[in-house]
XYZ file of C-alpha atoms in Angstrom:
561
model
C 106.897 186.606 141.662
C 108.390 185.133 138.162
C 111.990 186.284 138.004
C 113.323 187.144 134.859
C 115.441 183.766 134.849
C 112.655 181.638 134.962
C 110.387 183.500 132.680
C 113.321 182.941 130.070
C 113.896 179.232 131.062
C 110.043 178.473 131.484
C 108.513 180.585 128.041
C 111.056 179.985 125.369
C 109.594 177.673 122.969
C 110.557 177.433 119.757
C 108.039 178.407 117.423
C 106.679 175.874 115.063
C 103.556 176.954 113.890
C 101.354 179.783 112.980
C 98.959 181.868 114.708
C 97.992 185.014 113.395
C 94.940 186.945 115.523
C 92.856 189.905 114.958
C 90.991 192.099 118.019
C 87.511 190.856 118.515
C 85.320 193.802 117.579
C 83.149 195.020 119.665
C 79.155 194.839 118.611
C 78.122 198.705 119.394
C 78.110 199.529 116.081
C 78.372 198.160 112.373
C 81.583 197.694 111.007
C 83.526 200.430 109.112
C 86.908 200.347 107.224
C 89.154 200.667 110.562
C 87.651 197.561 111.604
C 88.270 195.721 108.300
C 91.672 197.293 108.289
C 92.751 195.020 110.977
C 91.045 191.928 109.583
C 92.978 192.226 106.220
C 96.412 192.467 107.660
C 96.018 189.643 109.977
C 94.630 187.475 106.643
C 97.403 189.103 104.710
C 99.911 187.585 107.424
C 97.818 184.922 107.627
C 98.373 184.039 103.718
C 101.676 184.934 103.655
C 102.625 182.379 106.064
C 100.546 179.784 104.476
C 102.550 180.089 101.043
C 105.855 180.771 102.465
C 106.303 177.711 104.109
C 108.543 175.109 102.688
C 106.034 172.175 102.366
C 102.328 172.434 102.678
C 101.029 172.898 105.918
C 97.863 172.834 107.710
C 98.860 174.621 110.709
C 98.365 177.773 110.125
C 95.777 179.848 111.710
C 93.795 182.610 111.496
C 91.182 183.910 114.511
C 89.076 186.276 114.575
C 85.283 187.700 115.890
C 83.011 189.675 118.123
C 82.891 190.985 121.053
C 79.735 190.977 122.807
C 79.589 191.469 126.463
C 79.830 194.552 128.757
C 77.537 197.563 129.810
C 78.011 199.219 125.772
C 76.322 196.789 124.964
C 73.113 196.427 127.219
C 72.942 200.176 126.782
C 73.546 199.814 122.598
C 70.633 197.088 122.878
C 68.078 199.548 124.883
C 68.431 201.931 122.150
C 67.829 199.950 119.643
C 64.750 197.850 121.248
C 65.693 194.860 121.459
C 66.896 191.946 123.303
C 70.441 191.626 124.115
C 71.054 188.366 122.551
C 69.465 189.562 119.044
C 71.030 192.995 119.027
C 74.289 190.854 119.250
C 73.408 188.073 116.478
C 72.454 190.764 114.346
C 75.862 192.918 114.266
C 78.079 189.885 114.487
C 76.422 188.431 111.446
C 77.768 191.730 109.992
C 80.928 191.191 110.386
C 81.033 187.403 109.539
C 79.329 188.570 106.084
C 81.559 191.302 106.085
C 84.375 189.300 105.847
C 83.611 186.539 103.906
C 82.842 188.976 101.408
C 86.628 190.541 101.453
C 87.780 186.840 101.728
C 89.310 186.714 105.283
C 90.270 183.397 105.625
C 89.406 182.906 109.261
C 89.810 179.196 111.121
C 87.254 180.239 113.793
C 85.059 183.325 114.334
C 84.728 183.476 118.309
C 81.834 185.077 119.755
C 82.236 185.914 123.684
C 78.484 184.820 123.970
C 80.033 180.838 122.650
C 79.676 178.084 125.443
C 83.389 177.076 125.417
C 84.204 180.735 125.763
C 82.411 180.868 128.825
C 84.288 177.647 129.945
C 87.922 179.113 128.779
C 86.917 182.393 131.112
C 86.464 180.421 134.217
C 89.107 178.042 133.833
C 91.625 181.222 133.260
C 89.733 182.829 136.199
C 90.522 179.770 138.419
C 93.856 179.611 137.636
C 94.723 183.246 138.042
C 92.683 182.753 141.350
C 95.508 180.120 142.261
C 98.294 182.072 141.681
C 97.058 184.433 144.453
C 96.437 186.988 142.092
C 93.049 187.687 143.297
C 91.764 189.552 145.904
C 88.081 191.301 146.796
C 88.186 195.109 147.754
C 85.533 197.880 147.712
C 86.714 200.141 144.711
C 86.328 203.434 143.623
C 87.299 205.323 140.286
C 86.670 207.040 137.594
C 84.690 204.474 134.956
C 84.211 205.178 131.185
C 81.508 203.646 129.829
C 82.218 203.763 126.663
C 85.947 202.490 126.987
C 84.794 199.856 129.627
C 87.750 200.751 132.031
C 88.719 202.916 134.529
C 90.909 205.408 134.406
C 93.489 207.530 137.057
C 93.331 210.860 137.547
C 96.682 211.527 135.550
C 94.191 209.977 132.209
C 91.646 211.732 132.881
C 90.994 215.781 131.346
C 87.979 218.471 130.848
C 86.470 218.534 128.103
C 84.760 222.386 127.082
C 81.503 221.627 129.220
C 83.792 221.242 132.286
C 83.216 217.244 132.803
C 86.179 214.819 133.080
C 86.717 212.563 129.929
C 89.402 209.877 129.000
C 92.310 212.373 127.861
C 92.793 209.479 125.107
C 89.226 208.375 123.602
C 87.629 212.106 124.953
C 84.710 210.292 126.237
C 82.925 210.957 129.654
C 83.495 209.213 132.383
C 81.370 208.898 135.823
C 82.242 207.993 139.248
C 81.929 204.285 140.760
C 82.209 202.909 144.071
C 81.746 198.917 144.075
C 82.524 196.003 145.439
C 84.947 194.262 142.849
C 87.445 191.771 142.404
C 91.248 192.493 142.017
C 93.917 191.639 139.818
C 97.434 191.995 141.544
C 98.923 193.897 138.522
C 101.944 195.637 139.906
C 103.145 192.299 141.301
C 103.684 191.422 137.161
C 105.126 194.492 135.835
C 108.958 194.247 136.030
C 108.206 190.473 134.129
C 105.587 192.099 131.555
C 108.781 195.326 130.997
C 111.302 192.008 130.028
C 108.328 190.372 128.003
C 108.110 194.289 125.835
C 111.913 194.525 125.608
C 111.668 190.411 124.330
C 112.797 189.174 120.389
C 115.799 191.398 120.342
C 113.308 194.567 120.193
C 110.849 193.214 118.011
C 108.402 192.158 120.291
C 106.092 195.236 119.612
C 105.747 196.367 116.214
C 106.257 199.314 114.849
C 109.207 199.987 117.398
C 107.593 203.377 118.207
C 104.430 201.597 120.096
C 107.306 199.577 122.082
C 108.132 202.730 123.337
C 105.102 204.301 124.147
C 104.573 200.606 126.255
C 107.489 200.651 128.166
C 107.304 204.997 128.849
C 103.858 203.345 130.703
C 105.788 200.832 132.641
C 107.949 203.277 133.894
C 105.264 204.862 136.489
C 104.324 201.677 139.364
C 101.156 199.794 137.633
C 98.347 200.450 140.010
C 96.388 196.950 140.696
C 93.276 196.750 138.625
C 88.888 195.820 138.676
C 88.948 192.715 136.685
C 84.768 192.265 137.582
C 81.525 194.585 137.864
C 79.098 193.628 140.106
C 75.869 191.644 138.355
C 73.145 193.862 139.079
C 75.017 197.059 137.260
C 76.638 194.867 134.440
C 74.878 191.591 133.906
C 75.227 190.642 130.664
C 78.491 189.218 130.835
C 80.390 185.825 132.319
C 79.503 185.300 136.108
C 82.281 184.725 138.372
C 83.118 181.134 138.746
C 83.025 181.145 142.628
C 81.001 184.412 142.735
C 77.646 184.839 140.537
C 77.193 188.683 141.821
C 80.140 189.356 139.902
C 80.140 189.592 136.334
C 84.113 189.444 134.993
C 85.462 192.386 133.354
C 84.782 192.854 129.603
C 88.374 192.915 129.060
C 89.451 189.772 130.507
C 86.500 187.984 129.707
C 87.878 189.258 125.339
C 91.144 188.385 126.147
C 90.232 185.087 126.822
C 88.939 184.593 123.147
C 92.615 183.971 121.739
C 92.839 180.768 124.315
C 90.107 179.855 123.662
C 89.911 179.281 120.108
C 93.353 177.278 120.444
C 91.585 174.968 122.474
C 92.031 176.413 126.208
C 91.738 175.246 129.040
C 92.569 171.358 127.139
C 96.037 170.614 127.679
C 96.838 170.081 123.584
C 95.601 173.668 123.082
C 99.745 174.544 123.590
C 100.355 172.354 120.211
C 98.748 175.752 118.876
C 99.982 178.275 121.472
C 101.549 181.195 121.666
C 100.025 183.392 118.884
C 102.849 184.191 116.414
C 100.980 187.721 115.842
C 98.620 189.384 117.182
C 96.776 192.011 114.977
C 95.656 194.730 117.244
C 94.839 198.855 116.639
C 96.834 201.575 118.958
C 93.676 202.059 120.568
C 94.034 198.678 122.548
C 97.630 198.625 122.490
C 97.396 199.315 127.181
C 95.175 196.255 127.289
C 96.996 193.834 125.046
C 100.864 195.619 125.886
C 100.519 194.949 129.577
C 96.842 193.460 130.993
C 97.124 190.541 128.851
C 100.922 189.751 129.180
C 100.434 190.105 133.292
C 97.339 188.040 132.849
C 98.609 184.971 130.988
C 102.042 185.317 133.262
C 99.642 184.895 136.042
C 98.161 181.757 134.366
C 101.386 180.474 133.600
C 100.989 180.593 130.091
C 103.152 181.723 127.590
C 102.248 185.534 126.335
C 102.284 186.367 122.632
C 105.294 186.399 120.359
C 104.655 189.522 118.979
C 102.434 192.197 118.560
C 101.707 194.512 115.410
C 100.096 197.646 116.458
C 98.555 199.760 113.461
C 97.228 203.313 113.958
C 93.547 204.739 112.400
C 91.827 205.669 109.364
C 90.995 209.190 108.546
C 88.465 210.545 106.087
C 89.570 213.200 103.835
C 91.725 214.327 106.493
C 89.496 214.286 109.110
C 88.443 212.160 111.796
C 86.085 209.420 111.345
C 83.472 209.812 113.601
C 79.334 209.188 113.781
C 78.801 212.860 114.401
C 80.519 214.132 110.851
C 78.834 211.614 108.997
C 82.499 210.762 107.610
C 82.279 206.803 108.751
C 82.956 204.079 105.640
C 80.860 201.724 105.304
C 83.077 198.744 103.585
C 80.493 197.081 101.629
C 78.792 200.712 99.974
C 82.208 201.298 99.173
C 83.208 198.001 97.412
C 79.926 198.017 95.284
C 81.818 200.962 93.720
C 85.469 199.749 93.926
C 85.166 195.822 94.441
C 86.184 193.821 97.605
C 89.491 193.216 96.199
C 90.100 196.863 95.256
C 89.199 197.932 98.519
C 90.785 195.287 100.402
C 94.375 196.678 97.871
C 93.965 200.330 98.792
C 94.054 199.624 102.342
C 97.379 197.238 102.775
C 98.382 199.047 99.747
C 98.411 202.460 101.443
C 98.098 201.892 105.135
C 101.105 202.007 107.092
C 101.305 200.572 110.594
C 103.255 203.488 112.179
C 100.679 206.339 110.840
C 97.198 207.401 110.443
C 96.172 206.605 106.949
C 94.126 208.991 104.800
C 91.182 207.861 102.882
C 90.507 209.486 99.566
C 87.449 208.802 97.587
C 89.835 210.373 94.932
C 92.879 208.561 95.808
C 91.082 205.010 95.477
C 89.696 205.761 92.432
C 93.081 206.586 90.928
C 95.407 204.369 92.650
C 93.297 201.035 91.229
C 92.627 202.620 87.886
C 96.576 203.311 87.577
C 97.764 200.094 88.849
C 94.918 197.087 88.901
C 93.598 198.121 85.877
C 96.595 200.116 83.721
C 99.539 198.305 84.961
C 98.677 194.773 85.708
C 95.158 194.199 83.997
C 96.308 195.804 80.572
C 99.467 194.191 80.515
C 97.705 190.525 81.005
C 95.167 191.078 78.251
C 97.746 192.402 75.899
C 99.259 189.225 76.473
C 96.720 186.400 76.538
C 94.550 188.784 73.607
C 93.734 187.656 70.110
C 95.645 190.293 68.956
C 98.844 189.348 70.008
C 98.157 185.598 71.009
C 96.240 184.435 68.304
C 97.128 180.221 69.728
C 96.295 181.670 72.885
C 99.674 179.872 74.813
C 102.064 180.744 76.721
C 104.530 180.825 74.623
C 108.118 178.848 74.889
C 110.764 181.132 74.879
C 113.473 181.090 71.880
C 116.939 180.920 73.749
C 118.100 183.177 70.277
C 115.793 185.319 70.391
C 115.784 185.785 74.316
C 119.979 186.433 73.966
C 118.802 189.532 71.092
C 116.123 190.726 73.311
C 118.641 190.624 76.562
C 120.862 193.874 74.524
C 117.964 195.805 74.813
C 117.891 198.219 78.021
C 115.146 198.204 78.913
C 115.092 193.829 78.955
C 117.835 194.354 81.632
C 115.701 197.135 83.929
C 112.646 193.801 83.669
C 114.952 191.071 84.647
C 116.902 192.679 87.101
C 113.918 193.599 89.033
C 112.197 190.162 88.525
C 115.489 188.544 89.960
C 115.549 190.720 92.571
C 111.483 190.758 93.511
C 111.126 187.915 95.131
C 113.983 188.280 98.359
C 112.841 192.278 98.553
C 109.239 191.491 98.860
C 109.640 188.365 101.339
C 111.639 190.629 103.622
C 108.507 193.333 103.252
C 106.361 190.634 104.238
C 107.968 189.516 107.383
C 107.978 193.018 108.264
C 104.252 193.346 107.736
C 105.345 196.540 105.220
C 102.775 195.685 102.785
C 102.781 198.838 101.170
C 106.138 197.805 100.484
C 105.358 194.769 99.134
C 103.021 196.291 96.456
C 105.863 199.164 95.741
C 108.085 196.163 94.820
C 105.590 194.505 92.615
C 104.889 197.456 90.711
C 107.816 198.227 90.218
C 108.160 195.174 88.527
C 105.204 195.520 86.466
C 106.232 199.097 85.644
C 109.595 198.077 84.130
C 107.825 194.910 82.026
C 105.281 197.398 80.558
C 108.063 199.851 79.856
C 110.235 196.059 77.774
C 106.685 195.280 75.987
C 106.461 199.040 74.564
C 110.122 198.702 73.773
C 110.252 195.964 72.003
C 106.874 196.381 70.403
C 105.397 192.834 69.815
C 102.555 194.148 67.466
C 105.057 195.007 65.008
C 106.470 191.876 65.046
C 103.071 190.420 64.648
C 102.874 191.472 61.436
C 105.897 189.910 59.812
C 106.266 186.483 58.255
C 109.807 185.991 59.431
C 110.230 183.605 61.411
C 113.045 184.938 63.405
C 110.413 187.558 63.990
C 107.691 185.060 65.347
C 109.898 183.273 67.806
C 110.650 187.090 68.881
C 107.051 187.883 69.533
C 106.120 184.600 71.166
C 109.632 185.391 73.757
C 108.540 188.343 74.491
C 105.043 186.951 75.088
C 106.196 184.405 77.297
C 108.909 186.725 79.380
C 106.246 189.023 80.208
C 103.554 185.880 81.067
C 106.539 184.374 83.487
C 106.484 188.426 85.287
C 102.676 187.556 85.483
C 103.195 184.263 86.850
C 105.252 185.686 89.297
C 103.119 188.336 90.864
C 100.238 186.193 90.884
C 102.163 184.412 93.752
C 103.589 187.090 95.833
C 100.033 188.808 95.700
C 98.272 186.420 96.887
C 97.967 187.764 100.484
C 97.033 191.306 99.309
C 94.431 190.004 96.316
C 93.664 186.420 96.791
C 91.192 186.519 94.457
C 92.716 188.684 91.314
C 95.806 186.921 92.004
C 94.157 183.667 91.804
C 92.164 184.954 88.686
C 95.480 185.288 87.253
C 96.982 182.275 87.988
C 93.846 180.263 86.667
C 94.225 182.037 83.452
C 98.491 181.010 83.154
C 96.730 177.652 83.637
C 99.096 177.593 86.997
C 98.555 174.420 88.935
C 96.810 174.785 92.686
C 100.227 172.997 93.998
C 102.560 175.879 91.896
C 101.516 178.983 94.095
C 104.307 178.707 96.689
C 106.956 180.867 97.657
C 109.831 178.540 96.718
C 108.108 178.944 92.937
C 109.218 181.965 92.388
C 112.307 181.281 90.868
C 112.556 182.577 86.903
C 111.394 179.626 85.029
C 111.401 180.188 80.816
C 108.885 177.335 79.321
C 110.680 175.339 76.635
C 107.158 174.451 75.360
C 104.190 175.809 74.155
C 101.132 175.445 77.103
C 97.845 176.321 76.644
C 96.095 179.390 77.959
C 92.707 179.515 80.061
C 90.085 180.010 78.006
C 87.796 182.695 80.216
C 87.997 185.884 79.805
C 91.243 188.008 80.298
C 90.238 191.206 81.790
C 91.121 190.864 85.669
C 90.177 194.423 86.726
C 87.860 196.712 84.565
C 88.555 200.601 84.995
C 86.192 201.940 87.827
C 84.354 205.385 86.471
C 83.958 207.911 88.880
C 79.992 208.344 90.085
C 78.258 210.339 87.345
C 76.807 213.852 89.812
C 73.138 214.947 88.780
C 72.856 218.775 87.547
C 69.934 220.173 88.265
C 69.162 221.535 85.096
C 67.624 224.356 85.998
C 69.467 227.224 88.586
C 68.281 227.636 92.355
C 66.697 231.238 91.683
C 64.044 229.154 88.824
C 62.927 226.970 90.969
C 62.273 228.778 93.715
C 60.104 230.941 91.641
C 58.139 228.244 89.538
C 57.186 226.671 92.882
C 56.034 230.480 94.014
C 53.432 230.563 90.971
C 52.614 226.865 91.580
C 51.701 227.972 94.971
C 49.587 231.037 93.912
């Protein structure tokens, strides 16, 4: 067994890289917005990291994919009629589309069907065979299809019908007796407890799903089925030394995060341990204590950290097949656009609680801020009207001194000075609502200095005290732009880079360290496409019948006579 000593003295590298992971999603169904929840944190992370780092850097790197083995799916590809291998081409290709269109910036989209999958699952199998952690028994249990686990009688309840479910998910499960393979999971947990309790307390994020791990690890972990015999579940990986045996869907989709960093090849550690792993509450059992006890097996490092977010509802409900409530991402985004979609969600998700979503609340929250409160403010600036060179401006050191009297020029600056440290600390802990609370804020106070001061006035004088006053304010409020484009970047990569590209900002001027208040000494010359980065959304005009119920139902009464 791996005392705590030596899992302290054997996993403690220093971490020198990044590795940001999503869940693989599982092909039973399309995707909807819980699904693409996930995928834009762990590309928001992803960014983040990319942009914070000191110098340019290529490794960081973003996983993420489908998965596509297990007896959901045989069943999911009898209903639909077809083969196993198309029903899973066609739903993964969803999700590749899916988020290419919402620009998740992905390194490698793993399917479980790849070949070096299927290589990386019996090379982990071997070596968790060597450990002696192993061992064939006849098993019986309770087995949710659905879930793809078993489950104890203290998980189990009745539903109103009188059959046991899952207390958790509320699906049915059925009764199993079968010949399976082992995993010796109790001989792992007092090493997986010190792995939760790891990074001073930070290892699971939010602290509250830390909790609800280590309130598990308090009852003895019972040993667990890590395979399903081949002639009940055989579209899966066969067992290396056993082809009756198909491995357990679980394993087999935990394996996916080795194997895109190169597992079982030796240099696949230059990548190794994932810096994040991206994961819904949902999963939180299998990746909280399977996969730790699984890679401690293995002798590989477990993940530095996990960030656990909880669901979606619709209008307050939950989102389920059977209300007809689901969200289908791309419907939605024809409506709202990827990248005001893809803000709403890390804009008002929170990782601790079940978010609500709002046709309504959408609809208002980018009208208010994409449109009102950043887009307005940009084409004020870069307009004709205003900007009839169209430059940004240098700023006039005399004029800036008159303009710094002026209350509301202190409420901008002091927020723009103080932007940059509040919303890197919201980043590193993956607050992103936070993030875009601190930007706005920003933005809020610079509309509130350009209605103050009132550059159109000053347009129309021939003074030129009062023309190296409009141009100042011009620029001051173009160096606020500048400066959200780059700490946006992970939550709108492509508005913010819209932005940018208009400030004629350089590729290699995006970084974190360039956020520091810089005031142009000389005029430089604006982008010449156009300056509207995010057009009001109208709500979806509803049809009146023109003519009441009662009318109808009479005209079609003579029409039938």
């Amino acid at each position: 067994m791996v005392t705590r000593w030596i899992f302290s003295r054997r996993f403690s590298s220093q971490i020198q890289h990044s590795f940001v992971t999503t869940p693989i999603f599982y092909v039973n169904a399309a995707p909807h917005i819980g699904h693409l929840y996930s995928a834009v944190i762990a590309d928001a992370i992803h960014r983040f990291n990319r942009i914070a780092c000191s110098t340019e850097r290529t490794d960081c790197f973003l996983s993420t994919g489908t998965d596509e083995h297990g007896l959901k799916i045989q069943q999911a590809a009898i209903k639909h009629s077809t083969s196993t291998e198309d029903y899973c081409d066609a739903i993964s290709s969803q999700y590749r589309d899916l988020f290419g269109r919402f620009q998740i910036d992905y390194g490698r989209f793993i399917r479980t069907t790849d070949t070096d999958h299927r290589q990386a699952v019996h090379a982990f199998w071997n070596s968790l065979a060597a450990s002696d952690s192993i061992y064939s028994a006849n098993y019986a249990g309770w087995y949710c299809v659905p879930d793809e686990t078993f489950l104890t009688d203290s998980q189990l309840k009745e539903n109103e019908r009188g059959e046991k479910c899952s207390i958790e998910s509320g699906h049915p499960v059925e009764w199993t007796e079968e010949q399976n393979y082992m995993f010796r999971l109790g001989r792992y947990q007092d090493d997986v407890r010190y792995w939760v309790k790891g990074l001073e307390g930070r290892r699971i994020q939010p602290e509250k799903f830390g909790r609800i791990l280590l309130d598990w690890l308090e009852e003895p972990l019972p040993d667990i089925s890590i395979s399903r015999p081949m002639n009940r579940v055989s579209w899966g990986v066969p067992v290396p030394s056993d082809t009756s045996q198909s491995v357990y869907v679980w394993l087999d989709a935990l394996v996916n995060y080795l194997t895109v960093a190169g597992y079982p090849k030796e240099n696949f550690r230059t990548r190794w341990p994932p810096t994040v792993q991206v994961l819904g509450k949902d999963i939180l059992k299998f990746h909280g204590i399977y996969w730790p006890a699984f890679l401690l097996a293995a002798n590989v490092e477990p993940p530095r950290q996990l960030l656990v977010h909880s669901h979606w509802t619709v209008d307050n409900q939950k989102m389920s097949k059977s209300k007809q409530n689901v969200v289908n991402p791309n419907e939605r985004a024809e409506l709202y656009t990827y990248e005001g979609l893809r803000y709403f969600l890390l804009r008002e998700g929170v990782a601790h609680s079940d978010g609500n979503y709002s046709d309504t609340k959408v609809l208002r929250i980018l009208n208010s801020e994409l449109a009102d409160t950043l887009g307005n403010l940009l084409s004020r600036c870069c307009g004709k009207a205003l900007n009839v060179r169209s430059v940004f401006p240098a700023v006039d050191m005399e004029a800036f001194e008159s303009l710094k009297q002026n209350d509301a020029t202190k409420r901008m600056l002091e927020a723009l000075e103080e932007m940059p440290s509040k919303a890197m600390n919201h980043y590193r802990n993956y607050n992103f609502y936070l993030v875009v609370d601190t930007i706005v804020h920003l933005l809020h106070t610079t509309n509130n200095f350009f209605e103050t001061t009132a550059p159109w006035k000053l347009k129309k004088s021939d003074n030129p005290a009062d023309r190296a006053k409009l141009n100042t304010i011009l620029s001051v409020t173009m160096e606020v732009l500048r400066q959200t484009g780059i700490a946006a970047q992970p939550i709108v990569p492509g508005l913010s880079k819209q932005l940018l590209d208009k400030l004629q900002i350089g590729s290699t001027a995006r970084r974190w360290q360039d956020l520091q208040i810089f005031f142009r000494t000389q005029d430089a010359p604006l982008s010449q496409d156009e300056c509207i980065l995010f057009r009001r959304i109208m709500p979806p005009v509803q049809k009146v019948d023109p003519e009441p119920r009662a009318k109808r139902v009479v005209k079609k009464k003579k029409q039938a006579v």
